[in-house]
């Protein structure tokens, strides 16, 4: 994926709700703080020679061409164009009791067709709730809705909601967290772990290629550098205009434009993100209810859906966690199987981080792309937090 020049931006706190005292089933108390953060973005985006789809038939044709082999849609990128814009990003900050600023802050970036609720599957007390596993491990964690999703701004889905803008926003959210005291909490001296899922992992990997000091370590989940299964998995999503797919969730005025898409039904979500029968119906229902969007701009500005630049100057630890039956990353096959040039799909990521201080992989057992939603989630969460507790110090 082509990287665009990113400019350092100014970010400030717009409003925050008072911290809410909460407690886990294990009686571990924590604070929850809601934030709405204005960001001022100045970056270069892909100039796309493509108009907004007029109807679902035209959109389906675009998706069909995108996932065909070979596809000539890269020709639609005619150059770059500068973008200066302001947005509001919604986030939630969870901080365990007795946490101190020298400890870990996890910075979580969700994938496509999801929102910040991906890190909170099942709500309080759920075994699938990644946020609570982080707090139980003694870490603070920040989750947010990427631009275009959830409670964050919904600008033009072709010209603005693109990879370069996401990366610029991530970079400056980090600046905000490192420099701002939030209701008495400071992260100035914290070690920050980037935790991505799927497209979120792609964004983090690309950021580290140009800003190797952005994170003290990174966990890339739902991620490989193997493209073999992408066309089949992508075509199974059931791409539909968000406003037409779910009028209750997406029928608001900012989705009226036809540049926002989502998966059409829970059947499509299961096909792409789940591995039957290793999940409860409740987690599929939860992610269907809290599904997010992907824009035409994200799709067309990121044709390979993979980082093309090696993070050669990054020297922190890297953990890759992917479901062992990830339909998107392993083509529906067992991810232990060899892929061209590598002993397994996970190892395909290693060349992207040649100077990592520690590179490890973990295959989430009996899991699909959204391994957080599968019965083995606690085992995967433990692997992540064990890695953080050992490799980040």
CSV table of C-alpha atoms in Angstrom, one decimal, residues 58-255:
chain,number,residue,atom,x,y,z
A,58,UNK,CA,-23.0,-0.1,-9.8
A,59,UNK,CA,-21.4,-0.7,-6.4
A,60,UNK,CA,-21.6,-4.5,-6.8
A,61,UNK,CA,-19.9,-4.1,-10.2
A,62,UNK,CA,-17.1,-2.1,-8.5
A,63,UNK,CA,-16.6,-4.8,-5.9
A,64,UNK,CA,-16.6,-7.6,-8.5
A,65,UNK,CA,-13.9,-5.8,-10.5
A,66,UNK,CA,-11.9,-5.0,-7.4
A,67,UNK,CA,-11.7,-8.7,-6.3
A,68,UNK,CA,-11.1,-10.0,-9.9
A,69,UNK,CA,-7.7,-11.2,-11.0
A,70,UNK,CA,-6.3,-9.3,-12.6
A,71,UNK,CA,-7.9,-6.0,-11.6
A,72,UNK,CA,-7.1,-2.7,-13.2
A,73,UNK,CA,-8.6,-0.5,-10.5
A,74,UNK,CA,-5.1,0.8,-9.5
A,75,UNK,CA,-5.4,3.0,-12.6
A,76,UNK,CA,-8.1,5.0,-10.8
A,77,UNK,CA,-5.4,6.5,-8.6
A,78,UNK,CA,-4.2,9.4,-10.7
A,79,UNK,CA,-1.9,11.1,-8.1
A,80,UNK,CA,-2.1,12.7,-4.7
A,81,UNK,CA,-4.0,15.8,-3.5
A,82,UNK,CA,-3.4,17.8,-0.3
A,83,UNK,CA,-6.2,17.6,2.3
A,84,UNK,CA,-6.6,19.9,5.3
A,85,UNK,CA,-9.7,19.2,7.4
A,86,UNK,CA,-11.0,19.0,11.0
A,87,UNK,CA,-12.8,16.0,12.5
A,88,UNK,CA,-14.0,14.8,15.9
A,89,UNK,CA,-12.8,11.4,17.0
A,90,UNK,CA,-14.7,9.5,19.7
A,91,UNK,CA,-12.7,7.4,22.1
A,92,UNK,CA,-12.9,5.6,25.5
A,93,UNK,CA,-10.1,5.3,28.0
A,94,UNK,CA,-10.0,2.5,30.6
A,95,UNK,CA,-7.5,2.8,33.5
A,96,UNK,CA,-7.2,0.2,36.3
A,97,UNK,CA,-7.2,1.3,39.9
A,98,UNK,CA,-3.7,2.0,41.3
A,99,UNK,CA,-2.3,2.3,37.7
A,100,UNK,CA,0.7,4.5,37.5
A,101,UNK,CA,2.1,6.4,34.5
A,102,UNK,CA,5.2,4.2,34.1
A,103,UNK,CA,3.1,1.3,33.1
A,104,UNK,CA,1.6,0.2,29.8
A,105,UNK,CA,-1.0,2.0,27.7
A,106,UNK,CA,-2.6,-0.1,25.0
A,107,UNK,CA,-3.7,1.9,21.9
A,108,UNK,CA,-6.2,-0.2,20.0
A,109,UNK,CA,-7.2,0.3,16.3
A,110,UNK,CA,-10.2,-1.7,15.0
A,111,UNK,CA,-10.6,-3.2,11.5
A,112,UNK,CA,-13.0,-2.6,8.7
A,113,UNK,CA,-16.8,-3.0,9.2
A,114,UNK,CA,-16.2,-2.8,12.9
A,115,UNK,CA,-16.0,0.0,15.5
A,116,UNK,CA,-14.5,0.5,19.0
A,117,UNK,CA,-17.0,-2.1,20.3
A,118,UNK,CA,-14.9,-4.8,18.8
A,119,UNK,CA,-12.7,-4.5,21.8
A,120,UNK,CA,-15.7,-4.8,24.2
A,121,UNK,CA,-17.5,-7.9,22.8
A,122,UNK,CA,-20.3,-9.0,25.1
A,123,UNK,CA,-19.9,-6.0,27.5
A,124,UNK,CA,-18.9,-6.0,31.1
A,125,UNK,CA,-17.9,-9.4,32.5
A,126,UNK,CA,-17.7,-11.1,29.1
A,127,UNK,CA,-14.9,-13.6,28.4
A,128,UNK,CA,-14.7,-12.0,24.9
A,129,UNK,CA,-14.1,-8.4,26.3
A,130,UNK,CA,-10.5,-7.5,25.3
A,131,UNK,CA,-10.6,-4.2,27.2
A,132,UNK,CA,-11.3,-6.0,30.5
A,133,UNK,CA,-8.5,-8.5,29.8
A,134,UNK,CA,-6.1,-5.6,29.4
A,135,UNK,CA,-7.3,-3.9,32.6
A,136,UNK,CA,-7.0,-7.3,34.4
A,137,UNK,CA,-3.4,-7.5,33.2
A,138,UNK,CA,-2.7,-4.1,34.8
A,139,UNK,CA,-2.7,-2.1,31.6
A,140,UNK,CA,-4.6,1.1,30.6
A,141,UNK,CA,-6.2,0.9,27.2
A,142,UNK,CA,-7.6,3.5,24.7
A,143,UNK,CA,-10.1,2.4,22.1
A,144,UNK,CA,-11.7,4.7,19.5
A,145,UNK,CA,-13.9,4.9,16.4
A,146,UNK,CA,-11.8,5.3,13.3
A,147,UNK,CA,-12.9,8.2,11.1
A,148,UNK,CA,-16.2,7.3,9.4
A,149,UNK,CA,-17.3,4.9,12.1
A,150,UNK,CA,-19.4,4.9,15.3
A,151,UNK,CA,-19.5,8.3,17.0
A,152,UNK,CA,-16.6,9.8,15.0
A,153,UNK,CA,-17.0,12.3,12.1
A,154,UNK,CA,-18.4,11.0,8.8
A,155,UNK,CA,-16.9,13.1,6.0
A,156,UNK,CA,-16.7,12.4,2.3
A,157,UNK,CA,-16.1,8.6,1.9
A,158,UNK,CA,-14.1,8.9,-1.3
A,159,UNK,CA,-11.9,12.0,-0.9
A,160,UNK,CA,-11.4,12.0,2.8
A,161,UNK,CA,-11.9,8.6,4.5
A,162,UNK,CA,-8.7,7.0,3.3
A,163,UNK,CA,-5.6,5.2,4.7
A,164,UNK,CA,-3.4,8.4,4.8
A,165,UNK,CA,-6.0,10.2,6.9
A,166,UNK,CA,-6.4,7.4,9.3
A,167,UNK,CA,-2.6,7.2,9.8
A,168,UNK,CA,-2.4,11.0,10.4
A,169,UNK,CA,-5.2,10.8,13.0
A,170,UNK,CA,-3.5,7.8,14.8
A,171,UNK,CA,-0.2,9.7,14.8
A,172,UNK,CA,-1.8,12.7,16.4
A,173,UNK,CA,-4.0,10.8,18.9
A,174,UNK,CA,-0.7,9.4,20.1
A,175,UNK,CA,0.7,13.0,20.5
A,176,UNK,CA,-2.4,13.9,22.5
A,177,UNK,CA,-2.1,11.0,24.8
A,178,UNK,CA,1.6,11.5,25.4
A,179,UNK,CA,1.2,15.3,26.2
A,180,UNK,CA,-2.2,15.7,27.8
A,181,UNK,CA,-3.2,15.0,31.4
A,182,UNK,CA,-6.8,13.5,31.3
A,183,UNK,CA,-8.7,13.8,34.5
A,184,UNK,CA,-5.5,13.4,36.5
A,185,UNK,CA,-4.0,10.7,34.4
A,186,UNK,CA,-0.8,11.3,32.5
A,187,UNK,CA,0.8,9.0,29.9
A,188,UNK,CA,4.0,11.0,29.4
A,189,UNK,CA,6.2,8.3,30.9
A,190,UNK,CA,4.1,5.3,29.7
A,191,UNK,CA,5.1,2.7,27.3
A,192,UNK,CA,2.6,2.5,24.5
A,193,UNK,CA,1.6,-0.7,22.8
A,194,UNK,CA,0.0,-0.4,19.4
A,195,UNK,CA,-2.7,-3.1,19.1
A,196,UNK,CA,-4.3,-3.4,15.7
A,197,UNK,CA,-6.9,-5.7,14.2
A,198,UNK,CA,-7.0,-6.4,10.4
A,199,UNK,CA,-7.1,-3.1,8.6
A,200,UNK,CA,-6.1,-1.5,11.9
A,201,UNK,CA,-2.9,-3.7,11.8
A,202,UNK,CA,-2.2,-2.5,8.3
A,203,UNK,CA,-2.4,1.1,9.4
A,204,UNK,CA,-0.1,0.5,12.3
A,205,UNK,CA,2.5,-1.3,10.2
A,206,UNK,CA,2.5,1.5,7.7
A,207,UNK,CA,2.9,4.1,10.4
A,208,UNK,CA,5.9,2.3,11.8
A,209,UNK,CA,7.5,2.3,8.3
A,210,UNK,CA,7.8,6.1,8.5
A,211,UNK,CA,7.6,6.7,12.3
A,212,UNK,CA,9.5,3.8,13.9
A,213,UNK,CA,9.3,5.6,17.3
A,214,UNK,CA,5.5,5.9,17.3
A,215,UNK,CA,5.1,2.9,19.6
A,216,UNK,CA,7.2,1.1,22.1
A,217,UNK,CA,5.9,-2.2,20.8
A,218,UNK,CA,3.2,-3.5,18.5
A,219,UNK,CA,0.7,-6.4,18.4
A,220,UNK,CA,-0.8,-7.0,15.0
A,221,UNK,CA,-3.9,-9.2,15.0
A,222,UNK,CA,-6.0,-10.6,12.2
A,223,UNK,CA,-3.0,-10.0,10.0
A,224,UNK,CA,-0.5,-11.7,7.7
A,225,UNK,CA,1.4,-10.6,4.5
A,226,UNK,CA,-0.2,-13.4,2.6
A,227,UNK,CA,-2.7,-12.2,-0.1
A,228,UNK,CA,-3.8,-15.7,-1.3
A,229,UNK,CA,-7.2,-15.7,0.4
A,230,UNK,CA,-8.1,-12.0,0.1
A,231,UNK,CA,-10.1,-12.1,-3.1
A,232,UNK,CA,-12.4,-15.0,-2.0
A,233,UNK,CA,-12.8,-13.6,1.5
A,234,UNK,CA,-13.4,-10.1,0.3
A,235,UNK,CA,-16.0,-11.1,-2.2
A,236,UNK,CA,-17.9,-13.0,0.5
A,237,UNK,CA,-18.5,-9.8,2.6
A,238,UNK,CA,-21.8,-8.9,0.9
A,239,UNK,CA,-20.9,-5.3,0.2
A,240,UNK,CA,-23.9,-2.9,0.5
A,241,UNK,CA,-24.6,0.7,1.0
A,242,UNK,CA,-24.6,1.3,4.7
A,243,UNK,CA,-27.7,3.4,4.7
A,244,UNK,CA,-29.7,0.8,2.9
A,245,UNK,CA,-28.3,-2.2,4.8
A,246,UNK,CA,-29.5,-1.0,8.2
A,247,UNK,CA,-31.7,2.0,8.4
A,248,UNK,CA,-31.7,2.0,12.2
A,249,UNK,CA,-27.9,2.0,12.5
A,250,UNK,CA,-26.9,3.7,9.3
A,251,UNK,CA,-30.0,5.7,8.2
A,252,UNK,CA,-28.7,9.0,9.5
A,253,UNK,CA,-28.0,11.9,7.1
A,254,UNK,CA,-24.3,11.5,7.1
A,255,UNK,CA,-24.7,8.0,5.6
